[in-house]
Short mmCIF file of N, CA and C in Angstrom, two decimals:
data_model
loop_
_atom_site.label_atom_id
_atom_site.label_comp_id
_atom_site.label_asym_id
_atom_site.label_seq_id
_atom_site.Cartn_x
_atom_site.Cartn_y
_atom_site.Cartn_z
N UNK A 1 11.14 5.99 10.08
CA UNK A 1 9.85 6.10 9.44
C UNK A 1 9.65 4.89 8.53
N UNK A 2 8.45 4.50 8.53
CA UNK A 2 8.21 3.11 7.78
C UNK A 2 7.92 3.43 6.79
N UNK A 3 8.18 2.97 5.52
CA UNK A 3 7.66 3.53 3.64
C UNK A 3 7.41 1.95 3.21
N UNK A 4 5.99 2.84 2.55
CA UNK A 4 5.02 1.92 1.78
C UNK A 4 4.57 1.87 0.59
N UNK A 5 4.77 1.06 -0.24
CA UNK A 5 4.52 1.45 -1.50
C UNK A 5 2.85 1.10 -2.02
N UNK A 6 2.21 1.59 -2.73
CA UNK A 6 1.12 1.39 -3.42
C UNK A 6 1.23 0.77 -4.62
N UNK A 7 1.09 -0.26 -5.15
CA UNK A 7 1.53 -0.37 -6.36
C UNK A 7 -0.01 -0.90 -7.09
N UNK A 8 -0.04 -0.36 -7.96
CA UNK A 8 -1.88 -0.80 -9.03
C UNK A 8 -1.52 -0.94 -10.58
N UNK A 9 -2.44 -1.49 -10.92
CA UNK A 9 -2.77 -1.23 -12.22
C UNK A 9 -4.21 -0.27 -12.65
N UNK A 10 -4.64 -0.21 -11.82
CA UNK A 10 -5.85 0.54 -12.04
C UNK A 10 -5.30 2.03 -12.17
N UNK A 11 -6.82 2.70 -11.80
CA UNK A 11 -6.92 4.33 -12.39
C UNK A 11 -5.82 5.13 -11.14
N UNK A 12 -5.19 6.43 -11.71
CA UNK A 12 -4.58 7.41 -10.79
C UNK A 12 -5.56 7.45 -9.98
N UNK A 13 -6.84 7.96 -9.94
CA UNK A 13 -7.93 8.01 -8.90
C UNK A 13 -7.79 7.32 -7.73
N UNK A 14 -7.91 5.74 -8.07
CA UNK A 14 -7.82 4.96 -7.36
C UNK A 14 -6.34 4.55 -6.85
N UNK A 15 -5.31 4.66 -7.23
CA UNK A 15 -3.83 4.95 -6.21
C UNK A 15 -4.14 6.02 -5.38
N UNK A 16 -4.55 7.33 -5.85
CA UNK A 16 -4.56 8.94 -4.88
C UNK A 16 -5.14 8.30 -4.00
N UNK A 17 -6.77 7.81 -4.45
CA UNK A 17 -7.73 6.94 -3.16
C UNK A 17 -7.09 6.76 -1.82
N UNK A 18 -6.25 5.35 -2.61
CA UNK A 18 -5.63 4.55 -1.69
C UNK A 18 -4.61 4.78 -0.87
N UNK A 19 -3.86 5.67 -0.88
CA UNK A 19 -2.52 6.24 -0.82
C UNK A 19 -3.08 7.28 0.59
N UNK A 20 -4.33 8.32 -0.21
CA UNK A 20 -4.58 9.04 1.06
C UNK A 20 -5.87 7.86 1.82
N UNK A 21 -6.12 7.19 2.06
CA UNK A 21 -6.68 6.27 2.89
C UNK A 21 -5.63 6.07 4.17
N UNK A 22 -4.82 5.28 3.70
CA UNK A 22 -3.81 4.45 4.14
C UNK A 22 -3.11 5.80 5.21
N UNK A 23 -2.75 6.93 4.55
CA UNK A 23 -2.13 7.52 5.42
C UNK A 23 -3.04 8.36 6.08
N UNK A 24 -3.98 8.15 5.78
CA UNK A 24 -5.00 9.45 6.65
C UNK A 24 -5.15 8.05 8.40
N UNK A 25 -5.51 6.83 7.77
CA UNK A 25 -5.88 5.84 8.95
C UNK A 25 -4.51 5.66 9.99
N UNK A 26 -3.55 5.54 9.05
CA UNK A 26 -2.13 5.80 10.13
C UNK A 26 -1.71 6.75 10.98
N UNK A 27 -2.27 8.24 10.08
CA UNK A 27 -1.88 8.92 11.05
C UNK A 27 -3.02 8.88 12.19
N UNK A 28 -3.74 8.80 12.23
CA UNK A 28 -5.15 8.83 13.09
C UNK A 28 -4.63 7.64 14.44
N UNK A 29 -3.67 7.13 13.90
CA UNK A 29 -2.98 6.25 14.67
C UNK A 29 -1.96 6.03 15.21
N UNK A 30 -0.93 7.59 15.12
CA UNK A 30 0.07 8.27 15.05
C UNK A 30 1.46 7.39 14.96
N UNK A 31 1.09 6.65 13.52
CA UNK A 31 1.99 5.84 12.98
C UNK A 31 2.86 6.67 11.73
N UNK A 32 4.27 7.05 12.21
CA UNK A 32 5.07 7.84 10.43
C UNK A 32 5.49 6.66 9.57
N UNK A 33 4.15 7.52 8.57
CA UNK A 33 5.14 6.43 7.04
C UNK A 33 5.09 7.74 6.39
N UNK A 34 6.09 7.10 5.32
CA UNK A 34 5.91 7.42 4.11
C UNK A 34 5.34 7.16 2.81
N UNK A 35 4.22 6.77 2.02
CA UNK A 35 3.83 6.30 1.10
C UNK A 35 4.02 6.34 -0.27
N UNK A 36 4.40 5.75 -1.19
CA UNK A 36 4.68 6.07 -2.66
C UNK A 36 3.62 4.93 -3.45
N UNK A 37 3.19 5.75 -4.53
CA UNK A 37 2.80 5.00 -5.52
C UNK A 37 3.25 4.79 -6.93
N UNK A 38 2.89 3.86 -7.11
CA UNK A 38 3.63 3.32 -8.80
C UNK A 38 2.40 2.35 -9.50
N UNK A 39 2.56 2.23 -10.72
CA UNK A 39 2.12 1.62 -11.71
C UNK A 39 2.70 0.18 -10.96
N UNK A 40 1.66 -1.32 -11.00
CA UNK A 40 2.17 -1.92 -10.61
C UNK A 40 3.31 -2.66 -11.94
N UNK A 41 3.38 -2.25 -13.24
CA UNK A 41 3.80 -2.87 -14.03
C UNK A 41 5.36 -2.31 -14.01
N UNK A 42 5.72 -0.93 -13.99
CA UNK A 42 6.59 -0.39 -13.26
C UNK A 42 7.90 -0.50 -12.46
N UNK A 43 7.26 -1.29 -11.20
CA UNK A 43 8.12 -1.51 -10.29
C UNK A 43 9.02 -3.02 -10.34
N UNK A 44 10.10 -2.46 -9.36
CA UNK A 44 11.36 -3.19 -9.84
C UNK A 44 11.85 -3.53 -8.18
N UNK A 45 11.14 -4.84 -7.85
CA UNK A 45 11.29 -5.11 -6.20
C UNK A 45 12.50 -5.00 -5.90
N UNK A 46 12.96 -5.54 -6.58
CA UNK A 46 15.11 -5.48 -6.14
C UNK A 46 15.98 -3.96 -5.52
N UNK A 47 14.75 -3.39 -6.48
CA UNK A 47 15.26 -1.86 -6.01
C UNK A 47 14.86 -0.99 -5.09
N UNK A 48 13.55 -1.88 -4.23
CA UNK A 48 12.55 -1.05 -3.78
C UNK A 48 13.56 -0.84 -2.00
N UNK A 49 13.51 0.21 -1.37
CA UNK A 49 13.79 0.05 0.03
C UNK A 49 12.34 0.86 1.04
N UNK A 50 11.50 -0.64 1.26
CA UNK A 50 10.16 -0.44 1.78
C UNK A 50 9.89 -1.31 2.32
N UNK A 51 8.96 -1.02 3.68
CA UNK A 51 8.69 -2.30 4.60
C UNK A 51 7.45 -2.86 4.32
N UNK A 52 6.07 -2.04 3.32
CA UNK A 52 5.54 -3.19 3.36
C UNK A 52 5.18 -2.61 1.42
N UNK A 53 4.97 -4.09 0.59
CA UNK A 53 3.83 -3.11 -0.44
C UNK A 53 2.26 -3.84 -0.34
N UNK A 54 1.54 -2.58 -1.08
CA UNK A 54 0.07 -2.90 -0.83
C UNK A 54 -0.22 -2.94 -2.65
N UNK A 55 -0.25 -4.16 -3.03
CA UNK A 55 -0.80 -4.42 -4.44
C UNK A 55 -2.16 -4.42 -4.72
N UNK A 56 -2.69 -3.57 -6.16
CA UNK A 56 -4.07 -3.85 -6.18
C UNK A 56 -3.68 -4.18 -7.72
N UNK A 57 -4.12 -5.56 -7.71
CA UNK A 57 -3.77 -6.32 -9.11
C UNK A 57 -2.49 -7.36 -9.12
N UNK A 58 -2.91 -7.66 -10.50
CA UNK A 58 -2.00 -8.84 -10.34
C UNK A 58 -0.65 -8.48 -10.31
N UNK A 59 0.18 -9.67 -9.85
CA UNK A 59 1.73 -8.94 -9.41
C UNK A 59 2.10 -10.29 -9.39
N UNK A 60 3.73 -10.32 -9.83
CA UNK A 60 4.79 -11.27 -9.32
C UNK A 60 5.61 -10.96 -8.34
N UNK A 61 5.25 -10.13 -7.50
CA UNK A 61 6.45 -9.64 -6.11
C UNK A 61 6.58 -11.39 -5.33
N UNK A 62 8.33 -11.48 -5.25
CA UNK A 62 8.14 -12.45 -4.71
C UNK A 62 9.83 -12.56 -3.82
N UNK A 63 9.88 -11.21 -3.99
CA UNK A 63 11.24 -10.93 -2.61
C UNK A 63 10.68 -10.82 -1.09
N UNK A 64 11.68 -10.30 -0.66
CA UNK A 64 11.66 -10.38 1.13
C UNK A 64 10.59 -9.55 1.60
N UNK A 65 9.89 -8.43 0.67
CA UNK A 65 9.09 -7.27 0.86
C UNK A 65 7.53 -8.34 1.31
N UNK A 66 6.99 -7.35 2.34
CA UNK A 66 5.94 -8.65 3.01
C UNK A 66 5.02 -7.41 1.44
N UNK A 67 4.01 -8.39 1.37
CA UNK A 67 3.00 -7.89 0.02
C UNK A 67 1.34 -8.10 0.51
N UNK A 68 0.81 -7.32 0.68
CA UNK A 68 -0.86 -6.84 1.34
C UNK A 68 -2.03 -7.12 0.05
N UNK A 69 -2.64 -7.69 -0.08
CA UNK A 69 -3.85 -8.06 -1.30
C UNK A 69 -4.44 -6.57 -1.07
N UNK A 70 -4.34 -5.70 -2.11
CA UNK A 70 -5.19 -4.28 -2.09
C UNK A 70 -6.55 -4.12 -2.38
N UNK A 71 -7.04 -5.25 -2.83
CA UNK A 71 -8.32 -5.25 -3.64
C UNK A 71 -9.80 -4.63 -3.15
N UNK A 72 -9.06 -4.51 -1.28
CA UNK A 72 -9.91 -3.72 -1.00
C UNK A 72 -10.74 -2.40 -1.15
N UNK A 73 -9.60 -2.07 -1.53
CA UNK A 73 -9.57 -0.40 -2.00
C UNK A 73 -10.02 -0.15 -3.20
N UNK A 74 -10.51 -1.13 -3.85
CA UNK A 74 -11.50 -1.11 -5.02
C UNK A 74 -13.00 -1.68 -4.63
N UNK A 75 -12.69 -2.30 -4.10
CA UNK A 75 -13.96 -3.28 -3.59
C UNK A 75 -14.47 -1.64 -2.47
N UNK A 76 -13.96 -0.91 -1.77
CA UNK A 76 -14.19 -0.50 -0.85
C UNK A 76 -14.85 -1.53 0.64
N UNK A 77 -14.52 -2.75 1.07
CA UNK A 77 -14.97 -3.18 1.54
C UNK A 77 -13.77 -3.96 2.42
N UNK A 78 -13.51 -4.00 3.67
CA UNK A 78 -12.59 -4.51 4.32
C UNK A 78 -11.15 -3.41 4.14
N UNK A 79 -11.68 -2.06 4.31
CA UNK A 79 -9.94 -1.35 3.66
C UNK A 79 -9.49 -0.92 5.38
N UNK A 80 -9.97 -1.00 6.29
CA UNK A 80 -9.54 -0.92 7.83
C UNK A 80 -8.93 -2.37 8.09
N UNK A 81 -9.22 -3.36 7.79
CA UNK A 81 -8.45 -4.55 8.01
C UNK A 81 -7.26 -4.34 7.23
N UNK A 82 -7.31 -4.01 5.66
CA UNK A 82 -6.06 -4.06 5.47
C UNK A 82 -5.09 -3.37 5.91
N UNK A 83 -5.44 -2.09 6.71
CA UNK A 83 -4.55 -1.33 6.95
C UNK A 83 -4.15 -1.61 8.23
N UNK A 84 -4.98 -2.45 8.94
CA UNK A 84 -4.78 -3.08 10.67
C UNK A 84 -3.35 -3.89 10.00
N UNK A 85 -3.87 -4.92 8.83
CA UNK A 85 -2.31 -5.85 8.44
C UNK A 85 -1.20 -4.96 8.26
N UNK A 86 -1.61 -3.99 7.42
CA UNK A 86 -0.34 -3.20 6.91
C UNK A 86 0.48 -2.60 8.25
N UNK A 87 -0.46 -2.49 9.66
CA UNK A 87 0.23 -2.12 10.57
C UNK A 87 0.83 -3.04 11.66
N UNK A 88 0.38 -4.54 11.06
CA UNK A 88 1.14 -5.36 11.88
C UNK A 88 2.00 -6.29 11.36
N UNK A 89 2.74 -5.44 10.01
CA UNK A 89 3.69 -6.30 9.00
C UNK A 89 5.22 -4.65 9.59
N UNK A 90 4.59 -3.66 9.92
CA UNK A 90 5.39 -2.67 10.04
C UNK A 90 6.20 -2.87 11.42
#
């Protein structure tokens, strides 16, 4: 199973948003992940074991983890492309 992290600085709203987006479009695509979200201030890449993360905000991720621009999911605009990437980084 592939695990994905959400990582934001914005509102809980907008992680729940994003989180059930992402997995509602995968499964519709009968792709298994797992999804987690975090505060992007929070997270600690070294520790993370995940194949892709999806950042909304600024971030220094700069390990092996491939990293997705989330901004869609605020913008609401382009959030099927990101999740087309998120499924061709998996």
């Amino acid at each position: 199973m592939h695990k994905i992290l959400v990582a934001t600085g914005t509102s809980a709203n907008k992680l729940k948003f994003t989180i059930e987006f992402i997995e509602n479009y995968l499964q519709e695509k009968a792709i298994p992940v797992e999804i987690r979200g975090m505060s992007i201030y929070d997270v600690n890449e070294t520790d993370l074991d995940m194949s892709v993360i999806v950042a909304i905000g600024p971030h220094s991720f700069t390990g092996e983890i491939p990293v997705i621009n989330g901004t869609a999911f605020i913008t609401k605009m382009g959030m099927e492309d990101c999740c087309e990437e998120i499924i061709s980084l998996l």
